[in-house]
Every structure is written in C-alpha cells, then in structure tokens.
CSV table of C-alpha atoms in Angstrom, one decimal:
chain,number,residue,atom,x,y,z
P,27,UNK,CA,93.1,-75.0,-13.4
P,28,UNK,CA,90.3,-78.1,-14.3
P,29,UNK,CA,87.6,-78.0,-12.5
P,30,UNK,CA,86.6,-76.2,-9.1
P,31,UNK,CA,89.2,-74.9,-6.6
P,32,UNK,CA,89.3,-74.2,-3.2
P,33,UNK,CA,91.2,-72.8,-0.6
P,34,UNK,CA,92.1,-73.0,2.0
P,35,UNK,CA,92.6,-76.8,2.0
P,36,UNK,CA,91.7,-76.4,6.3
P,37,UNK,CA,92.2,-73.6,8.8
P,38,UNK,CA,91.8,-73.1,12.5
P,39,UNK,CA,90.5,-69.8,13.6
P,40,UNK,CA,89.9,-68.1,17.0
P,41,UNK,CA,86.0,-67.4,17.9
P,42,UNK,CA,85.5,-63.6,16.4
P,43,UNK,CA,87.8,-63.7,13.9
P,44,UNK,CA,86.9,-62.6,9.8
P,45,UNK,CA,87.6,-65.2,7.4
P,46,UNK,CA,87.4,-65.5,3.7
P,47,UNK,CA,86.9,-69.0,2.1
P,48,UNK,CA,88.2,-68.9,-1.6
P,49,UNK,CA,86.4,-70.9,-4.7
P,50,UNK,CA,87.5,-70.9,-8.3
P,51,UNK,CA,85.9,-72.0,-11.6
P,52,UNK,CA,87.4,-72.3,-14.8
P,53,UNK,CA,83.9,-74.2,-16.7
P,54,UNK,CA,82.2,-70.6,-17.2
P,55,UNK,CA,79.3,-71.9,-15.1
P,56,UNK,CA,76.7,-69.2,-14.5
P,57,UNK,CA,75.7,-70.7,-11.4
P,58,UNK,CA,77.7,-71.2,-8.2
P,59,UNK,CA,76.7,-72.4,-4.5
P,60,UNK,CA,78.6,-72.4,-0.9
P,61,UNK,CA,77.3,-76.1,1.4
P,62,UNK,CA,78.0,-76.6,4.4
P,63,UNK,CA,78.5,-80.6,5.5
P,64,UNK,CA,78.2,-81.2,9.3
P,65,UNK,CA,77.6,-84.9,10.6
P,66,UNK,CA,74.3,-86.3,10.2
P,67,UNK,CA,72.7,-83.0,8.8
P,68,UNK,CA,74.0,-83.6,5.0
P,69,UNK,CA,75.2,-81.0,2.7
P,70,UNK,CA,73.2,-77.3,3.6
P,71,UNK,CA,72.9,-74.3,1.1
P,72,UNK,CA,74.2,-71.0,2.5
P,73,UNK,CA,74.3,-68.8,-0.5
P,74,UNK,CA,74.1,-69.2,-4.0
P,75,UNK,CA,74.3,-67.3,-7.1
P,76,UNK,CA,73.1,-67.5,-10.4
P,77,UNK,CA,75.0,-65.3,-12.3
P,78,UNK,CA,77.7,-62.6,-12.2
P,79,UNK,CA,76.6,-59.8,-10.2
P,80,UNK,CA,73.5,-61.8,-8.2
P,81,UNK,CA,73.6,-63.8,-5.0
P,82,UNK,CA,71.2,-65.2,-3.0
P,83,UNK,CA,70.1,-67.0,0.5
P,84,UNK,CA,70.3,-70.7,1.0
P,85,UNK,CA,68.6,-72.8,3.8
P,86,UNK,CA,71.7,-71.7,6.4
P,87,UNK,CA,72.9,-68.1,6.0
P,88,UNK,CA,73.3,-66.6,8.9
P,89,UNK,CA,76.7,-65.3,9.8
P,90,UNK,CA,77.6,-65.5,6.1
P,91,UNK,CA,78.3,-62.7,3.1
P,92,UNK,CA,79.2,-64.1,-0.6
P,93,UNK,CA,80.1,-61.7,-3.7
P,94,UNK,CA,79.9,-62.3,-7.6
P,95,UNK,CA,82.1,-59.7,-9.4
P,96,UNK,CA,82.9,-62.3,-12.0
P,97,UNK,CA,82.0,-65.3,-13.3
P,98,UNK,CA,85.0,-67.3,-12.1
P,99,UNK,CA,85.0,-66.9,-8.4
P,100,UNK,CA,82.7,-67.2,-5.6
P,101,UNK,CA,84.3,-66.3,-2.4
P,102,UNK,CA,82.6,-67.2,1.2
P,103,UNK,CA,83.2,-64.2,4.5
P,104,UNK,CA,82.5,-64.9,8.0
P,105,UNK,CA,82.5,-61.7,9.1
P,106,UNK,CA,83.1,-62.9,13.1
P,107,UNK,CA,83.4,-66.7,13.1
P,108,UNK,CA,82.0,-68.7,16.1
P,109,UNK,CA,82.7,-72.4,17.0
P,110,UNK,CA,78.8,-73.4,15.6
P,111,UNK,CA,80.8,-72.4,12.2
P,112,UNK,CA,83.4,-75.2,12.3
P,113,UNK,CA,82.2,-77.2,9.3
P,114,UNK,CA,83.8,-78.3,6.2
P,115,UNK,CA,82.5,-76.0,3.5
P,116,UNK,CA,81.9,-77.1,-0.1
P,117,UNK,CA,81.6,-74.7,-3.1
P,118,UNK,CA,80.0,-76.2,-6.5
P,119,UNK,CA,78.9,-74.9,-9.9
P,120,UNK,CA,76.4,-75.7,-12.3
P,121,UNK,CA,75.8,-77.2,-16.1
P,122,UNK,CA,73.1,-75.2,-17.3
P,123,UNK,CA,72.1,-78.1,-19.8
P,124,UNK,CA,72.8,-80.6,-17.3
P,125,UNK,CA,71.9,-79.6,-13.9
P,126,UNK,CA,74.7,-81.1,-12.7
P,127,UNK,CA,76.5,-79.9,-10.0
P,128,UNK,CA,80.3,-80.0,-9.8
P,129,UNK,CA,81.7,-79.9,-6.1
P,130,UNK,CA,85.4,-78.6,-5.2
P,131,UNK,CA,88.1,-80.4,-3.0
P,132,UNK,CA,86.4,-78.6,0.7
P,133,UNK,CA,87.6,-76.3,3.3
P,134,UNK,CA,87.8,-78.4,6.6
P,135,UNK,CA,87.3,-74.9,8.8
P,136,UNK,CA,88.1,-75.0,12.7
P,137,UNK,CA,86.5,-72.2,14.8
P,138,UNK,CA,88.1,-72.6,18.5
J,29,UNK,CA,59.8,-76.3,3.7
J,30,UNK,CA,61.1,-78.6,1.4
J,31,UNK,CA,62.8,-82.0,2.6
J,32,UNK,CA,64.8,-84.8,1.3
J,33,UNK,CA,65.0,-88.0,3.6
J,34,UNK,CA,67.4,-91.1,2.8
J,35,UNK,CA,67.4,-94.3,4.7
J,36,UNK,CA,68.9,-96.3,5.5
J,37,UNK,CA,71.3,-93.9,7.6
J,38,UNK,CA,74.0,-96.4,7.8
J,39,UNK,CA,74.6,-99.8,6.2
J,40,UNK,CA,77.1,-102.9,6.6
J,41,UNK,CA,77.0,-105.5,3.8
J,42,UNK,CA,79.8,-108.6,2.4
J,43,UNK,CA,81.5,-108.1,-0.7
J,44,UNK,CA,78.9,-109.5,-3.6
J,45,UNK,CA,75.9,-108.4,-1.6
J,46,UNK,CA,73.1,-106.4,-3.2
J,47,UNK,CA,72.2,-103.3,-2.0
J,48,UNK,CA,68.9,-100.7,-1.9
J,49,UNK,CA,69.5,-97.0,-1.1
J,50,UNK,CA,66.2,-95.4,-0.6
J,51,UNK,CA,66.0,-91.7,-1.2
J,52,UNK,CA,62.0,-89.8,-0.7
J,53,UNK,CA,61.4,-86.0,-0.9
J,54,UNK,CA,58.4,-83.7,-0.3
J,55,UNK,CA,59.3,-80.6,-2.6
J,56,UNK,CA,57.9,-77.4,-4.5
J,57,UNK,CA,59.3,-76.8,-8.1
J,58,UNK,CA,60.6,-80.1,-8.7
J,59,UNK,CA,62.7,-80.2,-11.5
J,60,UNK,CA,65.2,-83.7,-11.3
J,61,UNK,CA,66.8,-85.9,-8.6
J,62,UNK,CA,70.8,-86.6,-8.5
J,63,UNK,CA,72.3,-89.3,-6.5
J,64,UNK,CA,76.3,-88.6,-5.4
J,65,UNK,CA,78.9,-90.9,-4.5
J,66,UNK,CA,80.8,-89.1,-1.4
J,67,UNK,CA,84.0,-90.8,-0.6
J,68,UNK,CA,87.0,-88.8,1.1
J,69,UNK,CA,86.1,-85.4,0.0
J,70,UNK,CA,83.8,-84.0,-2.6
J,71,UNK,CA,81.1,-85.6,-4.2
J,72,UNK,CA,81.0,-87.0,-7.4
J,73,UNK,CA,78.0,-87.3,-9.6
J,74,UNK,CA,76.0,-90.8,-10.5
J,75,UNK,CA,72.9,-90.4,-12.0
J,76,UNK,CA,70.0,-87.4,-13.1
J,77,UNK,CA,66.9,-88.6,-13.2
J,78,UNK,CA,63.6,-86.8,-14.5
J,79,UNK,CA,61.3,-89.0,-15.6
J,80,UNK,CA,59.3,-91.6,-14.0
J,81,UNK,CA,60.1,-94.9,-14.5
J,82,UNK,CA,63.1,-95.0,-16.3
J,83,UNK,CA,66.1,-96.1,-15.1
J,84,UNK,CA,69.2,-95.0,-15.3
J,85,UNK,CA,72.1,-98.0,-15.6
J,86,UNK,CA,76.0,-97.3,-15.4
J,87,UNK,CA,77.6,-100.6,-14.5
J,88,UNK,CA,76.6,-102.1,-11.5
J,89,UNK,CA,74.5,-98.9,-10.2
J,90,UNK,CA,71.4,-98.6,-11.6
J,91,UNK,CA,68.6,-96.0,-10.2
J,92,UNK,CA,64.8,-95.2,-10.9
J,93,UNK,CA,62.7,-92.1,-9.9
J,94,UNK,CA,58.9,-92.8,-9.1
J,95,UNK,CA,57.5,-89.2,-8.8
J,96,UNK,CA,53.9,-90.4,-8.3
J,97,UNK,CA,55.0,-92.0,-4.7
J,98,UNK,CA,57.9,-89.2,-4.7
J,99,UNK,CA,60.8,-91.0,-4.3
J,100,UNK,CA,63.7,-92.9,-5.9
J,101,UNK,CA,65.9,-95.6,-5.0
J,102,UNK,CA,69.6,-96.6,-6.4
J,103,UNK,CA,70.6,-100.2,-6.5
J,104,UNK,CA,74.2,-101.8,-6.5
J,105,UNK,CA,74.9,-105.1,-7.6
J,106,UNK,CA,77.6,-107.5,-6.9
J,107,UNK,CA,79.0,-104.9,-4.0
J,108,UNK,CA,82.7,-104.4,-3.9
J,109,UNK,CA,85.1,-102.6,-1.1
J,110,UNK,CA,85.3,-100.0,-2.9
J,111,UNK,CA,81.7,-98.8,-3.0
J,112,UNK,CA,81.7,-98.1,0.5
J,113,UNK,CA,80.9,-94.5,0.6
J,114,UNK,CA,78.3,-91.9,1.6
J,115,UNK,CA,75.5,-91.6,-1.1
J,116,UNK,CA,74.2,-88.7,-0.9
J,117,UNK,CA,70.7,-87.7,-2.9
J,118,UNK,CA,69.7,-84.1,-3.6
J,119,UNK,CA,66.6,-82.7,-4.9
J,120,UNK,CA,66.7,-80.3,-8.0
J,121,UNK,CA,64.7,-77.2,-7.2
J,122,UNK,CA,63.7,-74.6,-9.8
J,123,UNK,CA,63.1,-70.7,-8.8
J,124,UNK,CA,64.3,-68.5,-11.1
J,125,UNK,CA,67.4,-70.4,-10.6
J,126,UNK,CA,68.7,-74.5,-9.7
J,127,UNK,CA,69.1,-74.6,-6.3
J,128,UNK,CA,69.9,-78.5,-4.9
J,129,UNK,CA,67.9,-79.9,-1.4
J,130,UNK,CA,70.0,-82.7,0.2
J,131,UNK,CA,69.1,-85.8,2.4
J,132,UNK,CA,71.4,-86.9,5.1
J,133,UNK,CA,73.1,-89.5,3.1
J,134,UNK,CA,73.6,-93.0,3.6
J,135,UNK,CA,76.7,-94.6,5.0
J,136,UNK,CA,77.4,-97.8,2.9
J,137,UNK,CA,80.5,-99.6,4.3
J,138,UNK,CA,81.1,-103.0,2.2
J,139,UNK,CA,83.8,-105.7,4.0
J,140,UNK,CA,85.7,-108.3,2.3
C-alpha cells in the first residue's frame, strides 16, 4: 500500500440500509478526515480525527459514525442510508509539518 | 460560521490563454490556504501559502495570499488542455486540531 486507500471503489444501496465506507493509511498520519463532494457544494467535512482513539464533528454529520482504533484506518458507517446520502465520499490524512492533506481514490456511493 | 468562496464558478479559455482563479474566505483560527488541482478523482495538492505576499511559483502556476484583504488568487500562464480541472481552495483551520474549509471550486475547461 502507498498512499491512502479506499473502498469500495462505488456501491449502490437501497434507502435504510447500514453501510461501512473503508479508508486506509500507510504514512502514520495522526490526522484523518471523511468529505463529502456533491455538485456545486465543494468538498464538506463530516468527521475527523486527530489521533488514535479521538474523533470529531465536521460541518455535515448527521447520519454519520466514524471510529479510530488505530492509526491506520478510518472507517465511515451509515447506520440507515437515505438517497440525500448519495455522494462520492473522500477520506484524506494529514502532514503534521506540512498541513498538507493527502486525499484517497473516492467512494462514488448510490442510495436508491 | 466560517466560509470560503471561489469565483469564477466556471471558466472556458484557448490554449495559451492566461488565467486568474480567485479564492476569498471569512475565517476564525486561520492558520494557511491550499489550492488543489481536482481532475477525475481525488485532489492533488499545488500550493500552501501562509504568509502575505509571497508567492509561491511551480512552473506555470504561481499563487499569492493577501490576508489583509483575506483572499488569494492562483494564476496560470501559457494554459494548456491539460489544465482543465476543478481547482479547488481550502482554508486551514486550527482548533486543537487542522481541520480544512472548502470553496466550491472553479471549473477551468481549456480547448485547443
């Protein structure tokens, strides 16, 4: 692994389902976010975390849970999707030094 | 509530055109702007800027942070096709923790 993973790569879901989007580091960032990118509304922050064991609200999380039992992964529940949810869903970590924020590939999710 | 606003929304040039992305924010706890280049899928990384300024060059793309007027602006020279992308510009927050505020992004489409 280099870099950030994702997965699913997309999915399509049925309104009520639960759904767990996956996000991998292998940098040893501290910090780790979940976006949300909708058309015309730019990237939005739904959780965050800036360290193993700590998470945190974003600007968008309702709907949403996140865990940090490590410092490698980062994963995303909808606990009952509805269609308002059908997004494509960035994950990212963080440089420390830098600020910089590295971005995985995106989950294109479907909520019918 | 903090906000990041980019303009224009949407932009059509000819190859070898100049180009000005504008990028302004009203935010608490500023720590540093970014400006991303968003082509198929994730977005990739351009510039950090803190200072006032001082701009930052990397070939054709060059950008500058004024944080008296609050806002910034990224520059490309000499467009080709394969700049045509959404620039994205996010504002780096600091609360015991980076978090990142986005603005829409600007769609840059650059014919031959």
């Amino acid at each position: 692994i280099a870099g950030i993973t994702q997965a699913p790569t997309s999915q399509i879901l049925a309104a009520g389902r639960r759904m767990t989007l996956r996000c991998t580091q292998d940098m040893r960032h501290n910090a780790m976010y979940w976006y949300r990118q909708d058309l015309g509304l730019g990237l939005r922050l739904i959780h965050y975390s800036n360290t193993a064991g700590t998470t945190g609200k974003g600007e968008v999380p309702d709907g949403y849970s996140v865990s940090r039992a490590n410092t490698d992964d980062f994963p995303l529940t909808l606990a009952s999707a509805v269609p308002s949810q059908t997004s494509v869903y960035f994950c990212a970590s963080s440089d420390p030094d830098t600020s910089e924020q590295f971005f995985g590939p995106g989950t294109r999710l479907t909520v019918l | 509530e903090d906000k990041v606003v980019q303009s224009p929304l949407s932009l059509v040039v000819h190859e070898g055109d100049t180009v000005t992305l504008n990028c302004s924010y009203e935010v608490t706890n500023f720590r540093s702007l970014l400006w991303y280049k968003q082509e198929k899928k994730a977005p990739t990384f351009l510039f950090m800027l803190t200072s006032s300024g001082i701009e930052k060059k990397s070939g054709r793309l060059s950008s500058i942070l004024d944080k008296k007027e609050l806002f910034s602006i990224l520059n490309i020279t000499a467009t080709q096709t394969g700049d045509s992308a959404v620039y994205l510009c996010a504002v780096e927050i600091w609360t015991s923790g980076s978090r990142l505020t986005f603005g829409e992004g600007t769609q840059l489409t650059v014919n031959p």
